[in-house]
CSV table of C-alpha atoms in Angstrom, one decimal:
chain,number,residue,atom,x,y,z
X,1,UNK,CA,0.0,0.0,0.0
X,2,UNK,CA,2.8,2.4,0.8
X,3,UNK,CA,4.5,1.7,-2.5
X,4,UNK,CA,1.3,2.4,-4.3
X,5,UNK,CA,0.9,5.7,-2.5
X,6,UNK,CA,4.5,6.7,-3.4
X,7,UNK,CA,3.9,5.8,-7.1
X,8,UNK,CA,0.7,7.8,-7.0
X,9,UNK,CA,2.4,10.8,-5.6
X,10,UNK,CA,5.2,10.6,-8.2
X,11,UNK,CA,2.6,10.2,-10.9
X,12,UNK,CA,0.7,13.3,-9.7
X,13,UNK,CA,4.0,15.3,-9.5
X,14,UNK,CA,5.3,14.6,-13.0
X,15,UNK,CA,2.7,13.0,-15.3
X,16,UNK,CA,0.2,15.9,-15.6
X,17,UNK,CA,2.9,18.4,-16.7
X,18,UNK,CA,4.5,16.0,-19.1
X,19,UNK,CA,1.2,14.9,-20.6
X,20,UNK,CA,0.0,18.6,-20.8
X,21,UNK,CA,3.0,19.6,-22.9
X,22,UNK,CA,2.6,16.5,-25.2
X,23,UNK,CA,-1.1,17.1,-25.7
X,24,UNK,CA,-0.6,20.8,-26.4
X,25,UNK,CA,1.9,20.0,-29.1
X,26,UNK,CA,-0.6,17.6,-30.7
X,27,UNK,CA,-3.3,20.2,-30.4
X,28,UNK,CA,-1.3,22.8,-32.2
X,29,UNK,CA,-0.3,20.3,-34.9
X,30,UNK,CA,-4.0,19.5,-35.5
X,31,UNK,CA,-5.5,23.0,-35.3
X,32,UNK,CA,-2.7,25.2,-36.8
X,33,UNK,CA,-2.1,25.0,-40.5
X,34,UNK,CA,1.3,24.4,-42.0
X,35,UNK,CA,3.2,27.7,-42.3
X,36,UNK,CA,1.2,29.5,-39.6
X,37,UNK,CA,3.1,30.5,-36.4
X,38,UNK,CA,2.3,28.6,-33.3
X,39,UNK,CA,1.8,30.6,-30.0
X,40,UNK,CA,5.2,31.1,-28.4
X,41,UNK,CA,5.7,30.0,-24.9
X,42,UNK,CA,5.1,32.8,-22.4
X,43,UNK,CA,2.5,34.5,-24.5
X,44,UNK,CA,-1.0,34.9,-23.2
X,45,UNK,CA,-2.5,32.7,-25.8
X,46,UNK,CA,0.0,29.9,-25.1
X,47,UNK,CA,-0.6,30.2,-21.4
X,48,UNK,CA,-4.4,30.1,-21.9
X,49,UNK,CA,-4.2,26.9,-24.0
X,50,UNK,CA,-1.8,25.3,-21.5
X,51,UNK,CA,-4.1,26.1,-18.6
X,52,UNK,CA,-7.2,24.6,-20.2
X,53,UNK,CA,-5.3,21.5,-21.4
X,54,UNK,CA,-3.7,21.1,-17.9
X,55,UNK,CA,-7.2,21.2,-16.2
X,56,UNK,CA,-8.5,18.6,-18.7
X,57,UNK,CA,-5.5,16.3,-18.1
X,58,UNK,CA,-5.7,16.6,-14.3
X,59,UNK,CA,-9.5,15.9,-14.4
X,60,UNK,CA,-9.0,12.8,-16.6
X,61,UNK,CA,-6.2,11.5,-14.4
X,62,UNK,CA,-8.4,12.1,-11.3
X,63,UNK,CA,-11.1,9.9,-12.9
X,64,UNK,CA,-8.5,7.3,-13.7
X,65,UNK,CA,-7.2,7.1,-10.1
X,66,UNK,CA,-10.8,6.8,-8.9
X,67,UNK,CA,-11.3,3.8,-11.2
X,68,UNK,CA,-8.0,2.3,-10.3
X,69,UNK,CA,-8.8,2.4,-6.5
X,70,UNK,CA,-12.2,0.8,-7.1
X,71,UNK,CA,-10.6,-1.8,-9.4
X,72,UNK,CA,-8.0,-2.7,-6.7
X,73,UNK,CA,-10.9,-3.2,-4.2
X,74,UNK,CA,-12.8,-5.5,-6.6
X,75,UNK,CA,-9.7,-7.5,-7.4
X,76,UNK,CA,-8.9,-8.1,-3.7
X,77,UNK,CA,-12.5,-9.5,-3.3
X,78,UNK,CA,-14.1,-10.2,0.1
X,79,UNK,CA,-14.9,-13.2,2.3
X,80,UNK,CA,-18.5,-12.9,1.2
X,81,UNK,CA,-17.7,-13.0,-2.5
X,82,UNK,CA,-15.3,-15.9,-2.1
X,83,UNK,CA,-17.8,-18.0,-0.2
X,84,UNK,CA,-20.6,-16.8,-2.5
X,85,UNK,CA,-23.0,-15.6,0.2
X,86,UNK,CA,-24.7,-12.2,0.7
X,87,UNK,CA,-24.0,-9.8,3.5
X,88,UNK,CA,-27.1,-10.9,5.3
X,89,UNK,CA,-26.2,-14.5,5.3
X,90,UNK,CA,-26.8,-16.3,8.6
X,91,UNK,CA,-24.3,-18.6,10.4
X,92,UNK,CA,-26.2,-21.6,9.1
X,93,UNK,CA,-26.0,-20.4,5.5
X,94,UNK,CA,-22.3,-19.7,5.8
X,95,UNK,CA,-21.5,-23.2,7.2
X,96,UNK,CA,-23.7,-24.9,4.6
X,97,UNK,CA,-21.9,-23.0,1.8
X,98,UNK,CA,-18.5,-23.8,3.2
X,99,UNK,CA,-19.3,-27.5,3.3
X,100,UNK,CA,-20.2,-27.5,-0.3
X,101,UNK,CA,-17.0,-25.6,-1.3
X,102,UNK,CA,-14.9,-27.9,0.9
X,103,UNK,CA,-16.3,-31.0,-0.9
X,104,UNK,CA,-14.9,-29.4,-4.1
X,105,UNK,CA,-11.6,-27.8,-3.0
X,106,UNK,CA,-10.4,-29.9,-0.1
X,107,UNK,CA,-6.9,-31.3,-0.9
X,108,UNK,CA,-8.0,-34.8,0.1
X,109,UNK,CA,-10.9,-34.6,-2.2
X,110,UNK,CA,-8.7,-33.5,-5.1
X,111,UNK,CA,-6.2,-36.3,-4.4
X,112,UNK,CA,-9.0,-39.0,-4.3
X,113,UNK,CA,-10.3,-37.9,-7.6
X,114,UNK,CA,-6.9,-38.5,-9.2
X,115,UNK,CA,-5.9,-34.8,-9.6
X,116,UNK,CA,-2.7,-33.2,-8.5
X,117,UNK,CA,-2.6,-30.9,-5.5
X,118,UNK,CA,-0.2,-28.0,-5.4
X,119,UNK,CA,0.3,-25.2,-3.0
X,120,UNK,CA,-2.2,-22.9,-4.7
X,121,UNK,CA,-5.1,-25.4,-4.1
X,122,UNK,CA,-4.1,-25.8,-0.4
X,123,UNK,CA,-3.8,-22.0,0.0
X,124,UNK,CA,-7.2,-21.5,-1.5
X,125,UNK,CA,-8.9,-24.0,0.7
X,126,UNK,CA,-7.2,-22.4,3.8
X,127,UNK,CA,-8.5,-19.1,2.6
X,128,UNK,CA,-12.1,-20.4,2.4
X,129,UNK,CA,-11.6,-21.9,5.9
X,130,UNK,CA,-10.4,-18.6,7.3
X,131,UNK,CA,-13.3,-16.8,5.6
X,132,UNK,CA,-15.9,-19.3,7.1
X,133,UNK,CA,-14.4,-19.1,10.6
X,134,UNK,CA,-14.3,-15.3,10.5
X,135,UNK,CA,-17.9,-14.9,9.3
X,136,UNK,CA,-19.5,-17.4,11.7
X,137,UNK,CA,-17.9,-15.7,14.7
X,138,UNK,CA,-20.0,-12.5,15.5
X,139,UNK,CA,-17.1,-10.5,16.9
X,140,UNK,CA,-14.7,-11.4,14.2
X,141,UNK,CA,-17.4,-10.8,11.5
X,142,UNK,CA,-18.1,-7.3,13.0
X,143,UNK,CA,-14.4,-6.5,12.9
X,144,UNK,CA,-13.8,-7.9,9.4
X,145,UNK,CA,-16.6,-5.8,8.0
X,146,UNK,CA,-15.1,-2.6,9.4
X,147,UNK,CA,-11.3,-3.2,9.4
X,148,UNK,CA,-10.8,-5.8,6.6
X,149,UNK,CA,-8.8,-9.0,6.5
X,150,UNK,CA,-6.0,-7.5,8.6
X,151,UNK,CA,-7.8,-8.5,11.7
X,152,UNK,CA,-6.5,-12.1,11.2
X,153,UNK,CA,-3.2,-10.8,12.5
X,154,UNK,CA,-4.7,-9.1,15.5
X,155,UNK,CA,-3.7,-11.2,18.5
X,156,UNK,CA,-5.5,-11.1,21.9
X,157,UNK,CA,-8.7,-9.7,20.4
X,158,UNK,CA,-11.8,-11.7,21.3
X,159,UNK,CA,-14.8,-9.3,21.9
X,160,UNK,CA,-16.1,-6.5,19.8
X,161,UNK,CA,-14.7,-4.0,22.2
X,162,UNK,CA,-11.2,-5.5,21.8
X,163,UNK,CA,-11.4,-5.1,18.0
X,164,UNK,CA,-12.8,-1.6,18.2
X,165,UNK,CA,-10.1,-0.5,20.6
X,166,UNK,CA,-7.4,-2.0,18.5
X,167,UNK,CA,-8.8,-0.3,15.4
X,168,UNK,CA,-9.0,3.0,17.2
X,169,UNK,CA,-5.3,2.7,18.1
X,170,UNK,CA,-4.5,2.5,14.4
X,171,UNK,CA,-7.0,5.1,13.3
X,172,UNK,CA,-6.0,7.9,15.7
X,173,UNK,CA,-2.3,8.0,14.7
X,174,UNK,CA,-3.2,7.8,11.0
X,175,UNK,CA,-5.3,11.0,11.2
X,176,UNK,CA,-2.9,12.6,13.6
X,177,UNK,CA,-0.1,12.1,11.1
X,178,UNK,CA,-2.3,13.4,8.3
X,179,UNK,CA,-3.2,16.6,10.2
X,180,UNK,CA,0.5,17.2,11.1
X,181,UNK,CA,1.6,16.7,7.5
X,182,UNK,CA,-1.0,19.1,6.2
X,183,UNK,CA,0.0,21.7,8.8
X,184,UNK,CA,3.7,21.4,8.0
X,185,UNK,CA,3.1,21.6,4.2
X,186,UNK,CA,1.0,24.7,4.9
X,187,UNK,CA,3.8,26.3,6.8
X,188,UNK,CA,6.2,25.5,3.9
X,189,UNK,CA,3.9,27.2,1.4
X,190,UNK,CA,2.3,24.1,-0.2
X,191,UNK,CA,-1.4,23.2,-0.3
X,192,UNK,CA,-2.3,26.9,0.2
X,193,UNK,CA,-5.3,26.8,-2.1
X,194,UNK,CA,-8.5,25.4,-0.5
X,195,UNK,CA,-6.9,25.0,2.9
X,196,UNK,CA,-10.3,25.3,4.7
X,197,UNK,CA,-11.9,22.6,2.5
X,198,UNK,CA,-8.9,20.2,3.1
X,199,UNK,CA,-9.3,20.5,6.9
X,200,UNK,CA,-13.0,20.1,6.6
X,201,UNK,CA,-12.6,17.0,4.5
X,202,UNK,CA,-10.1,15.5,6.9
X,203,UNK,CA,-12.4,16.1,9.9
X,204,UNK,CA,-15.5,14.7,8.1
X,205,UNK,CA,-13.6,11.7,7.0
X,206,UNK,CA,-12.3,11.0,10.5
X,207,UNK,CA,-15.8,11.4,12.0
X,208,UNK,CA,-17.2,9.1,9.3
X,209,UNK,CA,-14.6,6.4,10.0
X,210,UNK,CA,-15.2,6.6,13.8
X,211,UNK,CA,-18.9,6.4,13.3
X,212,UNK,CA,-18.5,3.4,10.9
X,213,UNK,CA,-16.3,1.3,13.2
X,214,UNK,CA,-18.4,1.9,16.3
X,215,UNK,CA,-21.9,1.4,15.0
X,216,UNK,CA,-23.5,-2.1,15.0
X,217,UNK,CA,-24.9,-1.7,11.5
X,218,UNK,CA,-23.6,-0.4,8.2
X,219,UNK,CA,-23.6,3.3,7.5
X,220,UNK,CA,-27.1,4.3,6.2
X,221,UNK,CA,-26.0,6.0,3.0
X,222,UNK,CA,-24.0,2.8,2.2
X,223,UNK,CA,-26.7,0.4,3.1
X,224,UNK,CA,-29.7,2.3,1.7
X,225,UNK,CA,-28.2,4.4,-1.2
X,226,UNK,CA,-24.9,3.2,-2.6
X,227,UNK,CA,-25.2,-0.6,-2.4
X,228,UNK,CA,-28.8,-0.8,-3.7
X,229,UNK,CA,-27.9,1.4,-6.7
X,230,UNK,CA,-24.8,-0.8,-7.5
X,231,UNK,CA,-26.7,-4.1,-7.2
X,232,UNK,CA,-29.8,-2.9,-9.1
X,233,UNK,CA,-28.3,-0.9,-12.0
X,234,UNK,CA,-24.7,-2.3,-12.4
X,235,UNK,CA,-22.8,-5.6,-12.0
X,236,UNK,CA,-20.6,-4.0,-9.4
X,237,UNK,CA,-20.5,-5.9,-6.1
X,238,UNK,CA,-21.7,-3.9,-3.0
X,239,UNK,CA,-19.3,-2.3,-0.7
X,240,UNK,CA,-18.4,-3.4,2.8
X,241,UNK,CA,-17.7,-0.6,5.3
X,242,UNK,CA,-13.9,-1.2,5.3
X,243,UNK,CA,-14.0,-0.9,1.5
X,244,UNK,CA,-15.8,2.4,1.7
X,245,UNK,CA,-13.2,3.6,4.2
X,246,UNK,CA,-10.3,2.6,2.0
X,247,UNK,CA,-11.9,4.2,-1.1
X,248,UNK,CA,-12.7,7.4,0.9
X,249,UNK,CA,-9.1,7.6,2.1
X,250,UNK,CA,-7.8,7.1,-1.4
X,251,UNK,CA,-10.1,9.7,-2.9
X,252,UNK,CA,-9.3,12.3,-0.2
X,253,UNK,CA,-5.6,12.1,-0.9
X,254,UNK,CA,-6.2,12.2,-4.7
X,255,UNK,CA,-8.6,15.1,-4.4
X,256,UNK,CA,-6.1,17.1,-2.3
X,257,UNK,CA,-3.4,16.8,-5.0
X,258,UNK,CA,-5.8,17.2,-7.9
X,259,UNK,CA,-7.5,20.4,-6.5
X,260,UNK,CA,-4.1,21.8,-5.6
X,261,UNK,CA,-3.2,21.7,-9.3
X,262,UNK,CA,-6.6,22.7,-10.7
X,263,UNK,CA,-7.6,25.3,-8.1
X,264,UNK,CA,-4.9,27.9,-8.8
X,265,UNK,CA,-5.6,27.6,-12.5
X,266,UNK,CA,-9.3,28.3,-12.0
X,267,UNK,CA,-8.9,31.0,-9.4
X,268,UNK,CA,-5.4,32.6,-9.5
X,269,UNK,CA,-4.0,33.3,-6.1
X,270,UNK,CA,-3.5,37.0,-6.9
X,271,UNK,CA,-7.2,37.5,-7.6
X,272,UNK,CA,-8.6,35.7,-4.5
X,273,UNK,CA,-10.2,38.1,-2.0
X,274,UNK,CA,-10.2,41.1,-4.5
X,275,UNK,CA,-13.1,43.4,-4.7
X,276,UNK,CA,-14.9,43.7,-8.1
X,277,UNK,CA,-13.3,47.1,-8.8
X,278,UNK,CA,-9.9,45.8,-8.0
X,279,UNK,CA,-10.5,42.8,-10.3
X,280,UNK,CA,-11.6,45.1,-13.1
X,281,UNK,CA,-8.5,47.2,-12.7
X,282,UNK,CA,-6.3,44.2,-12.5
X,283,UNK,CA,-8.0,42.8,-15.7
X,284,UNK,CA,-7.6,46.1,-17.5
X,285,UNK,CA,-3.9,46.2,-16.6
X,286,UNK,CA,-3.5,42.7,-17.9
X,287,UNK,CA,-5.2,43.5,-21.1
X,288,UNK,CA,-3.0,46.6,-21.6
X,289,UNK,CA,0.0,44.4,-21.1
X,290,UNK,CA,-1.2,41.9,-23.6
X,291,UNK,CA,-1.9,44.7,-26.1
X,292,UNK,CA,1.6,46.1,-25.6
X,293,UNK,CA,3.1,42.6,-26.1
X,294,UNK,CA,1.0,42.2,-29.3
X,295,UNK,CA,2.1,45.6,-30.6
X,296,UNK,CA,5.7,44.8,-30.0
X,297,UNK,CA,5.3,41.4,-31.7
X,298,UNK,CA,3.7,43.1,-34.7
X,299,UNK,CA,6.6,45.6,-34.9
X,300,UNK,CA,9.1,42.8,-34.8
X,301,UNK,CA,7.3,40.9,-37.5
X,302,UNK,CA,7.0,44.0,-39.7
X,303,UNK,CA,10.7,44.7,-39.3
X,304,UNK,CA,11.5,41.1,-40.3
X,305,UNK,CA,9.3,41.4,-43.3
X,306,UNK,CA,10.9,44.6,-44.3
X,307,UNK,CA,14.4,43.1,-44.0
X,308,UNK,CA,13.3,40.1,-46.0
X,309,UNK,CA,11.9,42.3,-48.8
X,310,UNK,CA,15.0,44.6,-48.9
X,311,UNK,CA,17.5,41.7,-48.8
X,312,UNK,CA,17.9,41.6,-52.6
X,313,UNK,CA,19.0,45.3,-52.6
X,314,UNK,CA,21.5,44.9,-49.8
X,315,UNK,CA,24.8,46.7,-50.5
X,316,UNK,CA,23.2,49.3,-52.9
X,317,UNK,CA,22.6,52.5,-50.8
X,318,UNK,CA,21.0,54.4,-53.8
X,319,UNK,CA,18.4,51.8,-54.5
X,320,UNK,CA,17.7,51.4,-50.8
X,321,UNK,CA,17.3,55.2,-50.4
X,322,UNK,CA,15.0,55.3,-53.5
X,323,UNK,CA,12.9,52.4,-52.1
X,324,UNK,CA,12.5,54.2,-48.7
X,325,UNK,CA,11.4,57.4,-50.4
X,326,UNK,CA,8.8,55.6,-52.5
X,327,UNK,CA,7.6,53.6,-49.5
X,328,UNK,CA,7.2,56.8,-47.6
X,329,UNK,CA,5.2,58.3,-50.4
X,330,UNK,CA,3.1,55.2,-50.7
X,331,UNK,CA,2.4,55.2,-47.0
X,332,UNK,CA,1.3,58.9,-47.1
X,333,UNK,CA,-0.9,58.4,-50.2
X,334,UNK,CA,-2.5,55.1,-49.3
X,335,UNK,CA,-2.5,54.9,-45.5
X,336,UNK,CA,-2.5,58.4,-44.0
X,337,UNK,CA,-4.8,60.1,-46.5
X,338,UNK,CA,-7.0,57.0,-46.6
X,339,UNK,CA,-7.7,57.4,-42.9
X,340,UNK,CA,-11.3,58.5,-42.2
X,341,UNK,CA,-10.2,61.2,-39.7
X,342,UNK,CA,-7.6,62.6,-42.1
X,343,UNK,CA,-10.2,62.7,-44.9
X,344,UNK,CA,-12.7,64.5,-42.7
X,345,UNK,CA,-10.0,67.1,-41.6
X,346,UNK,CA,-9.0,67.8,-45.2
X,347,UNK,CA,-12.6,68.1,-46.3
X,348,UNK,CA,-13.4,70.7,-43.5
X,349,UNK,CA,-10.2,72.6,-44.4
X,350,UNK,CA,-11.2,72.9,-48.1
X,351,UNK,CA,-14.7,73.9,-47.1
X,352,UNK,CA,-13.5,76.8,-45.0
X,353,UNK,CA,-11.1,78.0,-47.7
X,354,UNK,CA,-14.0,78.1,-50.3
X,355,UNK,CA,-16.5,80.1,-48.3
X,356,UNK,CA,-15.8,83.5,-50.1
X,357,UNK,CA,-15.2,82.0,-53.5
X,358,UNK,CA,-17.5,83.3,-56.4
X,359,UNK,CA,-20.2,80.9,-57.7
X,360,UNK,CA,-18.8,78.4,-60.2
X,361,UNK,CA,-15.2,78.8,-59.1
X,362,UNK,CA,-13.2,75.6,-59.2
X,363,UNK,CA,-10.3,76.8,-57.0
X,364,UNK,CA,-10.1,78.7,-53.8
X,365,UNK,CA,-8.5,81.8,-55.3
């Protein structure tokens, strides 16, 4: 379990950024035609595309980790699934079912039928025996449903109180270490976004687990909502309380990391807590900066185009000077005089100069 958590942490640290860059390259290759310039890194357009793709990648990776956690639980199976009995099976039902399975999988039965017996067959039979012995004992059955198969290694536990006490001794240090880790990471500047919701999630999860391991029945939402939906509309097996706890722990850690990466992209840290007027001023300043960067980029492109067009005349000052004078005249004739404001100013000037001219005069003198 610890190895899986480390791999998951490493995956969350490196994979989203690597996949985001790869997907962004593919996106530009599909959406930008050959010959067109791609948005340069550091430009607002490139940053916007990267932010959106990163959010999509993190969201998909979050869904995958949820599916992976659920798959691991289903692959591990449960004593109920191995014996083929429902959660509501009585002691008599469990014993009857075990006798039928023992008649099929007992090593002596396999040897008498002429088959070979290896260690796997013997281990499977012992697993069925452990499952049956656990579920027919009320205290061990209670503990298994809330703490999982690890209770087989809990020595000196006989009553329900013994198992609950032992489980609490494991539970309290787990959440204590989690709270300490969150506090230290907060002091170091990590996990700043959504700090309140992280602490709230941790407290709610701790209360839910304490409630689950101390109540004589399954949690209501699990027994009356989740499991009925799973059994009625899907082929997914129902959850036991310890499976719901494992899944909730896995999801909480995954959500912490995922929201730490998505949250700052959705709500930048420098805009949190701003008033509407401050946000508008900040946005206006950002837009002006983008406009300035765009103007500089256009000036650079124009200078490059001019150098490219004048490259055949390099080394001939007379031709270059002639080209410059003609370009200046072309700009005046076709750009400046074509401007609507310039046309309007010239029209008003001519109108004022012809006020006193005689009727039918074509000039102003």
